[in-house]
Coordinates of C-alpha atoms in Angstrom, one line a residue:
M15 CA 50.0 -55.5 171.3
T16 CA 51.4 -57.1 168.1
S17 CA 49.6 -60.3 166.9
A18 CA 51.9 -63.1 166.0
P19 CA 52.2 -64.3 162.9
L20 CA 50.1 -66.3 161.0
S21 CA 51.5 -69.7 160.3
N22 CA 52.0 -70.7 156.7
S23 CA 53.0 -66.4 156.0
T24 CA 56.1 -64.6 155.4
A25 CA 56.5 -63.0 158.3
H26 CA 56.1 -67.0 160.3
W27 CA 58.7 -68.4 158.1
R28 CA 61.3 -65.2 158.5
A29 CA 60.5 -65.7 162.6
L30 CA 61.6 -69.0 162.4
D31 CA 64.7 -69.2 160.4
A32 CA 66.3 -66.2 161.5
A33 CA 65.3 -67.7 165.2
H34 CA 67.2 -71.3 164.0
H35 CA 68.9 -71.5 161.3
L36 CA 72.1 -70.9 159.7
H37 CA 73.0 -70.2 155.7
P38 CA 75.9 -70.8 154.0
F39 CA 78.0 -68.3 152.8
S40 CA 75.7 -65.6 154.6
D41 CA 76.0 -62.9 157.3
T42 CA 73.9 -64.3 159.4
K43 CA 72.9 -60.7 161.2
A44 CA 72.5 -58.9 158.3
L45 CA 70.6 -61.4 156.7
N46 CA 68.3 -61.4 159.6
A47 CA 67.7 -57.8 159.7
E48 CA 66.7 -57.9 156.6
G49 CA 64.4 -60.8 155.7
V50 CA 64.8 -64.1 153.7
R51 CA 63.1 -64.5 150.4
V52 CA 60.9 -67.3 150.9
I53 CA 60.9 -69.6 148.5
T54 CA 57.3 -72.3 148.5
R55 CA 57.0 -73.4 145.0
A56 CA 58.9 -73.9 141.8
E57 CA 57.7 -75.2 137.9
G58 CA 59.3 -75.5 134.3
V59 CA 61.8 -72.6 134.3
Y60 CA 60.5 -70.0 137.4
V61 CA 59.8 -70.5 140.7
F62 CA 57.6 -68.0 143.2
D63 CA 58.3 -66.7 146.0
S64 CA 55.5 -66.5 150.1
E65 CA 54.0 -63.4 148.1
G66 CA 53.3 -64.9 145.4
H67 CA 56.2 -63.1 143.1
K68 CA 56.6 -65.1 139.8
I69 CA 60.4 -65.3 139.4
L70 CA 63.1 -67.1 136.3
D71 CA 65.2 -69.3 137.8
G72 CA 68.2 -67.5 135.5
M73 CA 70.5 -69.6 137.8
S74 CA 69.0 -73.6 137.6
G75 CA 68.6 -73.0 141.5
L76 CA 72.4 -73.3 142.2
W77 CA 74.1 -74.4 138.2
C78 CA 72.0 -77.5 139.1
S79 CA 67.9 -77.2 137.1
Q80 CA 69.4 -78.7 134.0
V81 CA 65.7 -80.3 132.8
G82 CA 63.7 -77.6 135.1
H83 CA 61.2 -77.9 138.0
G84 CA 58.8 -79.7 138.6
R85 CA 59.4 -83.1 137.1
K86 CA 56.7 -85.5 138.1
S87 CA 58.4 -88.7 136.4
I88 CA 61.6 -88.1 138.5
V89 CA 59.6 -87.4 142.0
D90 CA 57.5 -90.9 140.7
A91 CA 61.0 -92.8 140.3
I92 CA 62.2 -91.2 143.7
A93 CA 59.3 -92.5 145.1
S94 CA 58.9 -95.7 144.0
Q95 CA 62.3 -97.3 144.6
L96 CA 62.1 -95.1 148.4
H97 CA 58.7 -97.4 148.5
Q98 CA 61.0 -100.5 146.9
L99 CA 64.7 -100.0 148.3
D100 CA 64.6 -97.0 150.4
Y101 CA 68.9 -97.3 151.6
Y102 CA 71.2 -99.6 152.0
N103 CA 75.0 -98.6 151.5
T104 CA 77.5 -99.7 148.8
F105 CA 80.3 -100.8 151.2
F106 CA 81.0 -104.5 152.6
K107 CA 80.6 -105.8 149.1
T108 CA 77.6 -104.8 148.2
T109 CA 75.6 -103.0 145.7
H110 CA 72.3 -103.0 144.5
P111 CA 70.0 -101.9 140.6
G112 CA 70.5 -98.2 140.6
A113 CA 74.0 -97.6 141.4
A114 CA 74.9 -100.0 139.6
E115 CA 73.0 -99.2 136.5
L116 CA 74.0 -95.4 137.4
A117 CA 77.6 -95.9 137.1
A118 CA 77.2 -97.5 133.5
A119 CA 74.7 -94.9 132.3
I120 CA 76.8 -92.1 133.0
S121 CA 80.3 -94.4 131.5
D122 CA 77.8 -94.2 128.3
V123 CA 78.0 -90.5 128.5
A124 CA 81.3 -89.6 129.5
P125 CA 84.5 -89.9 127.5
A126 CA 85.3 -93.3 126.0
H127 CA 88.2 -93.1 127.8
M128 CA 86.3 -93.0 131.3
N129 CA 84.8 -95.8 132.4
H130 CA 85.0 -96.0 136.2
V131 CA 82.7 -94.2 138.3
F132 CA 83.1 -93.7 142.7
F133 CA 80.4 -92.2 144.0
T134 CA 79.3 -89.2 146.7
S135 CA 76.7 -87.7 148.1
G136 CA 77.5 -83.7 146.2
G137 CA 80.9 -82.3 144.7
S138 CA 82.4 -80.7 147.3
E139 CA 82.6 -84.8 148.4
A140 CA 83.7 -85.7 145.3
V141 CA 86.2 -83.1 145.2
D142 CA 87.8 -84.0 148.7
T143 CA 87.8 -87.3 147.0
V144 CA 90.0 -86.4 143.7
L145 CA 92.4 -85.6 146.6
R146 CA 92.8 -88.7 147.9
M147 CA 92.5 -91.6 145.1
V148 CA 94.9 -88.8 143.3
R149 CA 97.3 -89.3 146.2
H150 CA 96.6 -93.0 146.3
Y151 CA 97.2 -94.0 143.5
W152 CA 100.3 -92.0 142.7
A153 CA 101.8 -94.4 146.1
A154 CA 100.1 -97.3 144.5
M155 CA 102.3 -97.3 141.4
G156 CA 105.1 -96.4 143.5
K157 CA 105.5 -92.7 143.2
P158 CA 104.4 -91.6 146.9
E159 CA 106.0 -88.3 146.3
K160 CA 103.7 -87.5 143.7
S161 CA 101.2 -85.6 145.9
I162 CA 101.1 -81.9 145.8
F163 CA 98.0 -80.1 143.3
I164 CA 98.6 -77.2 141.0
S165 CA 94.9 -75.3 141.3
R166 CA 93.8 -71.5 140.2
R167 CA 93.6 -69.0 142.1
N168 CA 90.2 -67.4 142.3
G169 CA 88.7 -70.9 141.4
Y170 CA 85.6 -73.0 143.4
H171 CA 86.3 -76.4 144.4
G172 CA 83.7 -77.0 147.3
S173 CA 83.9 -75.8 150.9
T174 CA 84.8 -78.9 152.6
L175 CA 88.3 -79.1 154.1
G176 CA 89.7 -80.2 150.6
G177 CA 87.9 -78.8 148.3
A178 CA 88.0 -74.8 150.1
S179 CA 91.7 -75.4 150.3
L180 CA 91.8 -76.4 146.4
G181 CA 89.9 -73.6 145.6
G182 CA 91.6 -70.3 144.9
M183 CA 88.5 -68.5 147.2
K184 CA 90.9 -65.8 149.4
P185 CA 87.3 -65.4 151.8
M186 CA 87.2 -68.8 152.4
H187 CA 90.9 -69.3 153.1
A188 CA 90.3 -66.7 155.5
Q189 CA 88.5 -68.9 157.8
G190 CA 89.4 -72.1 159.0
G191 CA 93.0 -72.4 158.9
L192 CA 92.8 -73.1 155.0
P193 CA 94.4 -73.8 153.1
I194 CA 95.8 -77.1 153.7
P195 CA 99.5 -78.2 152.6
G196 CA 100.7 -79.2 149.7
I197 CA 98.8 -77.0 147.1
I198 CA 100.4 -74.4 145.1
H199 CA 97.7 -71.7 143.0
V200 CA 98.3 -70.0 139.9
A201 CA 96.6 -67.8 137.6
Q202 CA 93.4 -67.9 136.1
P203 CA 92.5 -67.9 132.5
Y204 CA 90.5 -63.9 133.1
W205 CA 91.8 -62.2 130.2
W206 CA 88.5 -59.3 131.0
A207 CA 90.6 -59.0 134.2
D208 CA 93.6 -60.2 134.1
G209 CA 94.7 -59.5 130.6
G210 CA 96.1 -56.2 130.5
E211 CA 97.9 -55.2 126.9
M212 CA 98.0 -59.1 125.9
G213 CA 95.5 -60.4 123.2
R214 CA 93.3 -63.4 124.0
E215 CA 95.3 -66.2 122.6
E216 CA 98.4 -65.0 123.9
F217 CA 97.3 -64.3 127.3
G218 CA 95.6 -68.1 127.1
L219 CA 99.4 -69.3 126.7
F220 CA 100.0 -67.0 129.8
A221 CA 97.9 -68.2 131.8
A222 CA 98.1 -72.2 130.8
R223 CA 102.8 -71.1 130.8
E224 CA 102.2 -70.7 134.6
V225 CA 100.9 -73.7 135.2
A226 CA 104.1 -74.9 133.6
R227 CA 106.3 -72.5 135.9
A228 CA 104.5 -73.9 139.0
I229 CA 105.0 -77.9 138.0
D230 CA 108.6 -77.2 137.5
E231 CA 109.2 -74.8 140.5
A232 CA 107.4 -77.5 142.7
G233 CA 109.3 -80.4 141.1
P234 CA 107.6 -82.6 138.2
Q235 CA 108.5 -85.6 140.5
N236 CA 106.9 -84.3 143.8
V237 CA 103.0 -82.9 141.6
A238 CA 100.3 -85.1 141.4
A239 CA 97.9 -83.0 139.7
F240 CA 96.1 -79.9 137.9
I241 CA 92.6 -79.5 138.9
G242 CA 90.1 -76.9 137.2
E243 CA 86.9 -76.1 135.9
P244 CA 86.9 -76.4 132.3
I245 CA 84.5 -72.9 132.9
Q246 CA 85.3 -71.3 136.2
G247 CA 81.5 -71.5 137.1
A248 CA 81.2 -69.3 141.1
G249 CA 84.6 -67.2 139.8
G250 CA 82.4 -65.6 137.5
V251 CA 81.4 -67.9 134.5
I252 CA 85.5 -67.0 133.1
I253 CA 85.8 -68.9 129.4
P254 CA 89.0 -69.7 129.2
P255 CA 90.9 -68.4 125.5
A256 CA 90.6 -71.0 123.6
N257 CA 94.0 -71.6 123.6
Y258 CA 94.5 -72.1 127.3
W259 CA 92.9 -75.7 128.2
P260 CA 95.1 -77.5 125.2
E261 CA 98.2 -76.2 126.1
V262 CA 97.6 -77.0 129.9
E263 CA 96.5 -81.0 129.2
K264 CA 99.9 -80.7 126.6
I265 CA 102.2 -79.2 129.9
C266 CA 100.5 -82.0 132.1
R267 CA 101.2 -84.6 130.1
E268 CA 104.6 -83.9 129.3
R269 CA 105.6 -84.1 132.8
D270 CA 103.4 -86.6 133.6
V271 CA 101.0 -84.5 135.9
L272 CA 97.5 -86.0 136.1
L273 CA 94.6 -83.6 134.5
V274 CA 91.7 -83.3 136.5
C275 CA 88.2 -81.1 135.6
D276 CA 86.1 -80.2 138.3
E277 CA 83.0 -80.8 136.2
V278 CA 80.6 -80.0 139.0
I279 CA 79.1 -77.0 137.5
C280 CA 79.7 -77.4 133.5
G281 CA 79.2 -81.1 133.6
F282 CA 76.2 -82.9 132.2
G283 CA 75.1 -80.7 129.6
R284 CA 75.9 -77.3 130.0
T285 CA 77.9 -76.2 127.6
G286 CA 76.6 -78.2 125.0
R287 CA 78.6 -81.4 125.0
W288 CA 78.3 -83.9 128.0
F289 CA 81.1 -82.3 129.8
G290 CA 83.5 -79.6 128.7
A291 CA 86.2 -81.6 128.8
D292 CA 84.4 -82.7 125.9
Y293 CA 84.0 -78.5 124.5
M294 CA 87.6 -77.3 125.4
G295 CA 88.8 -80.4 123.5
V296 CA 91.3 -82.3 126.1
K297 CA 91.2 -86.1 127.3
P298 CA 90.9 -85.0 131.6
D299 CA 92.3 -88.4 133.4
L300 CA 89.5 -87.3 136.3
I301 CA 86.1 -85.6 136.7
T302 CA 84.0 -84.4 139.1
F303 CA 80.2 -84.3 138.9
A304 CA 77.4 -83.4 141.3
K305 CA 74.1 -81.4 140.1
G306 CA 73.1 -81.7 136.7
I307 CA 73.5 -85.2 137.2
T308 CA 69.9 -85.4 139.3
S309 CA 69.7 -81.5 138.0
G310 CA 68.8 -81.2 141.6
Y311 CA 66.2 -83.4 142.3
F312 CA 68.2 -85.2 145.1
P313 CA 71.4 -85.3 146.6
L314 CA 74.3 -87.3 143.7
G315 CA 78.3 -86.6 143.4
G316 CA 80.8 -88.6 142.4
V317 CA 84.2 -89.0 140.2
I318 CA 84.5 -90.6 137.1
V319 CA 87.9 -91.8 136.7
G320 CA 89.7 -92.4 134.0
D321 CA 91.2 -96.3 132.6
R322 CA 94.8 -95.1 133.0
V323 CA 94.2 -94.6 137.1
A324 CA 91.5 -96.5 137.4
E325 CA 93.7 -99.6 135.9
G326 CA 96.9 -98.8 138.4
F327 CA 94.2 -98.2 141.1
I328 CA 92.6 -101.5 140.5
E329 CA 95.5 -103.5 140.3
H330 CA 97.6 -102.0 142.3
G331 CA 95.7 -100.1 144.8
G332 CA 94.4 -102.5 147.3
D333 CA 92.0 -101.1 149.7
F334 CA 90.6 -97.5 149.0
N335 CA 90.1 -96.4 152.8
H336 CA 87.5 -93.8 152.0
G337 CA 83.6 -93.6 151.0
F338 CA 80.3 -92.0 152.4
T339 CA 77.3 -93.6 154.1
Y340 CA 75.3 -92.1 150.7
S341 CA 77.6 -92.8 148.7
G342 CA 75.1 -94.6 145.5
H343 CA 72.3 -93.6 147.7
P344 CA 69.2 -95.5 145.8
G345 CA 67.2 -92.7 145.7
G346 CA 69.8 -90.2 144.5
C347 CA 70.7 -92.9 142.0
A348 CA 66.6 -93.4 140.7
A349 CA 66.7 -89.5 140.6
A350 CA 69.8 -89.5 137.9
L351 CA 68.3 -92.4 135.6
A352 CA 65.4 -90.4 135.3
N353 CA 67.2 -87.4 134.7
L354 CA 69.2 -88.2 132.3
R355 CA 66.1 -90.6 130.1
I356 CA 64.4 -87.0 130.3
M357 CA 67.8 -86.2 128.6
H358 CA 68.2 -88.7 126.2
E359 CA 64.5 -88.3 125.2
E360 CA 64.1 -84.9 124.9
K361 CA 67.5 -84.6 123.2
L362 CA 68.5 -81.2 125.6
V363 CA 72.3 -81.8 125.5
E364 CA 72.1 -80.8 121.8
R365 CA 69.1 -78.5 121.8
V366 CA 71.7 -76.5 124.2
R367 CA 74.3 -77.0 121.6
T368 CA 72.2 -76.2 118.0
D369 CA 69.0 -74.4 119.9
I370 CA 68.5 -72.6 122.9
G371 CA 71.9 -71.8 123.2
P372 CA 73.0 -70.2 120.2
Y373 CA 69.1 -68.3 120.4
L374 CA 70.0 -67.4 123.8
Q375 CA 73.2 -66.1 122.8
E376 CA 72.5 -64.3 119.9
R377 CA 70.4 -62.4 122.2
W378 CA 72.6 -62.2 125.7
L379 CA 75.8 -60.9 123.7
K380 CA 74.2 -57.8 122.5
L381 CA 74.0 -56.4 126.2
A382 CA 77.5 -55.7 125.4
E383 CA 76.0 -53.1 123.7
H384 CA 74.4 -51.5 127.2
P385 CA 76.6 -48.4 128.5
L386 CA 77.6 -50.1 131.6
V387 CA 78.2 -53.3 130.1
G388 CA 82.2 -53.9 128.7
E389 CA 81.7 -57.9 128.2
A390 CA 78.4 -60.0 127.3
R391 CA 80.0 -64.1 127.0
M392 CA 78.3 -67.0 126.9
V393 CA 78.8 -70.8 126.0
G394 CA 75.9 -73.3 125.6
L395 CA 73.6 -71.7 128.7
I396 CA 76.3 -70.6 130.8
G397 CA 77.3 -66.6 131.1
A398 CA 78.4 -63.6 132.4
L399 CA 78.1 -59.5 132.4
E400 CA 81.5 -57.2 133.1
L401 CA 79.8 -54.1 134.3
T402 CA 82.6 -51.1 133.8
P403 CA 82.9 -47.7 134.1
E404 CA 84.7 -47.5 131.9
K405 CA 84.6 -49.8 128.7
A406 CA 87.2 -48.5 126.5
T407 CA 90.0 -49.6 129.4
R408 CA 87.9 -52.3 131.3
A409 CA 88.3 -50.5 134.9
A410 CA 86.8 -51.3 137.6
F411 CA 84.5 -49.2 139.5
A412 CA 85.9 -46.9 142.4
A413 CA 83.8 -48.3 144.8
E414 CA 84.5 -51.3 147.4
E415 CA 84.5 -54.4 145.2
G416 CA 80.8 -56.3 144.7
T417 CA 78.8 -53.0 146.1
V418 CA 78.1 -52.8 141.9
G419 CA 76.8 -56.4 141.3
L420 CA 75.2 -56.5 144.5
I421 CA 73.2 -53.7 143.5
C422 CA 72.1 -54.8 140.0
R423 CA 71.4 -58.3 141.7
D424 CA 68.7 -56.6 143.7
F425 CA 67.0 -55.0 140.8
S426 CA 66.6 -58.1 138.9
F427 CA 65.5 -60.0 141.7
R428 CA 62.7 -57.1 142.9
E429 CA 62.1 -57.4 138.0
G430 CA 61.4 -60.8 138.2
L431 CA 64.8 -62.5 137.8
V432 CA 67.5 -64.9 139.8
M433 CA 70.9 -63.5 138.8
R434 CA 74.1 -63.9 141.0
A435 CA 76.9 -61.1 141.3
V436 CA 79.9 -62.7 141.2
R437 CA 82.1 -58.8 142.4
D438 CA 81.1 -56.6 139.7
G439 CA 79.5 -58.4 137.2
M440 CA 76.3 -60.5 137.0
I441 CA 76.2 -64.3 136.2
L442 CA 73.5 -66.4 134.7
A443 CA 72.6 -70.5 133.8
P444 CA 68.9 -71.3 132.8
P445 CA 67.5 -74.6 132.8
F446 CA 67.8 -76.4 129.6
T447 CA 64.3 -76.1 129.0
L448 CA 63.7 -72.3 128.7
S449 CA 61.4 -71.6 125.7
H450 CA 62.7 -68.8 123.1
E451 CA 59.7 -67.1 124.7
E452 CA 61.0 -66.9 128.1
A453 CA 65.0 -66.4 126.6
D454 CA 63.3 -62.4 124.9
E455 CA 61.5 -62.7 128.7
L456 CA 65.6 -62.8 130.4
V457 CA 66.8 -61.1 128.2
A458 CA 64.1 -57.7 128.3
I459 CA 64.6 -58.0 132.2
T460 CA 67.8 -57.9 132.1
W461 CA 68.4 -54.9 130.2
R462 CA 66.1 -53.2 132.0
V463 CA 68.1 -54.5 135.3
L464 CA 70.9 -53.0 133.4
D465 CA 68.8 -49.4 133.3
L466 CA 68.0 -49.5 137.0
T467 CA 71.2 -50.3 137.9
Y468 CA 73.3 -47.0 135.7
A469 CA 71.0 -45.1 136.9
E470 CA 71.4 -46.0 140.6
L471 CA 75.0 -45.7 139.7
H472 CA 74.7 -42.1 138.6
K473 CA 72.9 -41.3 141.5
R474 CA 75.3 -42.1 143.6
G475 CA 78.2 -41.0 141.9
M476 CA 79.5 -44.4 141.7
M477 CA 80.9 -44.6 137.6
V478 CA 84.2 -43.7 139.1
P479 CA 86.4 -46.3 136.3
V480 CA 89.7 -47.2 138.7
P481 CA 92.0 -49.1 136.1
R482 CA 93.5 -52.6 136.4
V483 CA 96.5 -54.3 137.1
P484 CA 96.9 -57.0 134.3
A485 CA 98.9 -59.9 135.0
R486 CA 102.2 -60.8 135.3
Q487 CA 104.2 -63.5 136.5
T488 CA 104.1 -64.0 140.0
Q489 CA 105.1 -66.4 142.6
A490 CA 102.9 -69.1 142.6
S491 CA 100.7 -69.2 146.7
A492 CA 101.1 -72.6 148.5

């Protein structure tokens, strides 16, 4: 007779999870058969599982733990706020001190031409807000026909109906009747996989001009906005060639198309600048944000609105019939204000730019010397490794896409480091508080994981190269 698992044990939590919990982006049947990992606490840049294993959090939770885990001042700020005002909405001609103060604090670090904030509960809602806000703006300006959005294949903009449609992820579009109408997807600026024989700068112009081609084919009079992540995060930490974003901005300005930077991942210091737009040298009309604004201590997101759009929106838009129960939640605002205070006091954005960012980058880029790594790349504290069976040709693996990445990811967890697999590459985005010693540990584990993966692939006979198909001018997908 088998006894029931003890309460507060891994087996107990796994049983409850399998019986009742449906996980995001998961095959529930397969996950339940394997058994989930149970994380029970976190401190600094580490998380700890229910078996007592210490794991370096190389993904900042889910791209969000800028200031690290266990910050008592943020927890205390949330508790203090909830004792005083646990909840009130921002509808009905009402605000509260936290919402007003946070909107001002965000405006202070945003690009100089961006001075208004609309709050949501998270990043997906922020993207949906942009979809509605931009279309409403153009209608208010007497151009309701400007309603089409241009976005990129393999971009990620959340998992709501609007966000998943704007995103260019094929597996997401295969479910739920997506994408919705009025969205055109164009080439991504992914030189490693799509550049072929083109140099990086040549490819950067090619990818940018695909945006121009899509706008011109749809008619600039019909196109509302282009949206993109400064660095595509979930798409594989795709860092575009340096000339890509300035060319995209020029294209949009020439055609009177709004420029939207989705900064849910890049925003609040990830690139070593407050926003990825600052790093790329462009001035967007709208910025979406979430994640790093609270370092994950409380759900909060929103849209930073540039002065041009805000002025037209306010002067001509009338009622904006859109909002969320938890837009500007008092607890979320308290968490964000405390988080920003830490970032300012400890100069964490500057640290990413001038200290820990360059320190880790130097060591991370040397991983390209490993026989399994075709390219190592990193900006600020966001990086990737491209795994390949043949460096010279940037070849893909013959195995089903993603198989090699998952093998590497599983070794990484086993060895005590959270890295994420995207296709057959590994991606990384550690907390800004990572020390030099912890960065050395991170790189040492990564090298060991690459060795283990390389040996396993040889053992399975999987080091078989397949040539990649270079990018070419193709019909944009609607």
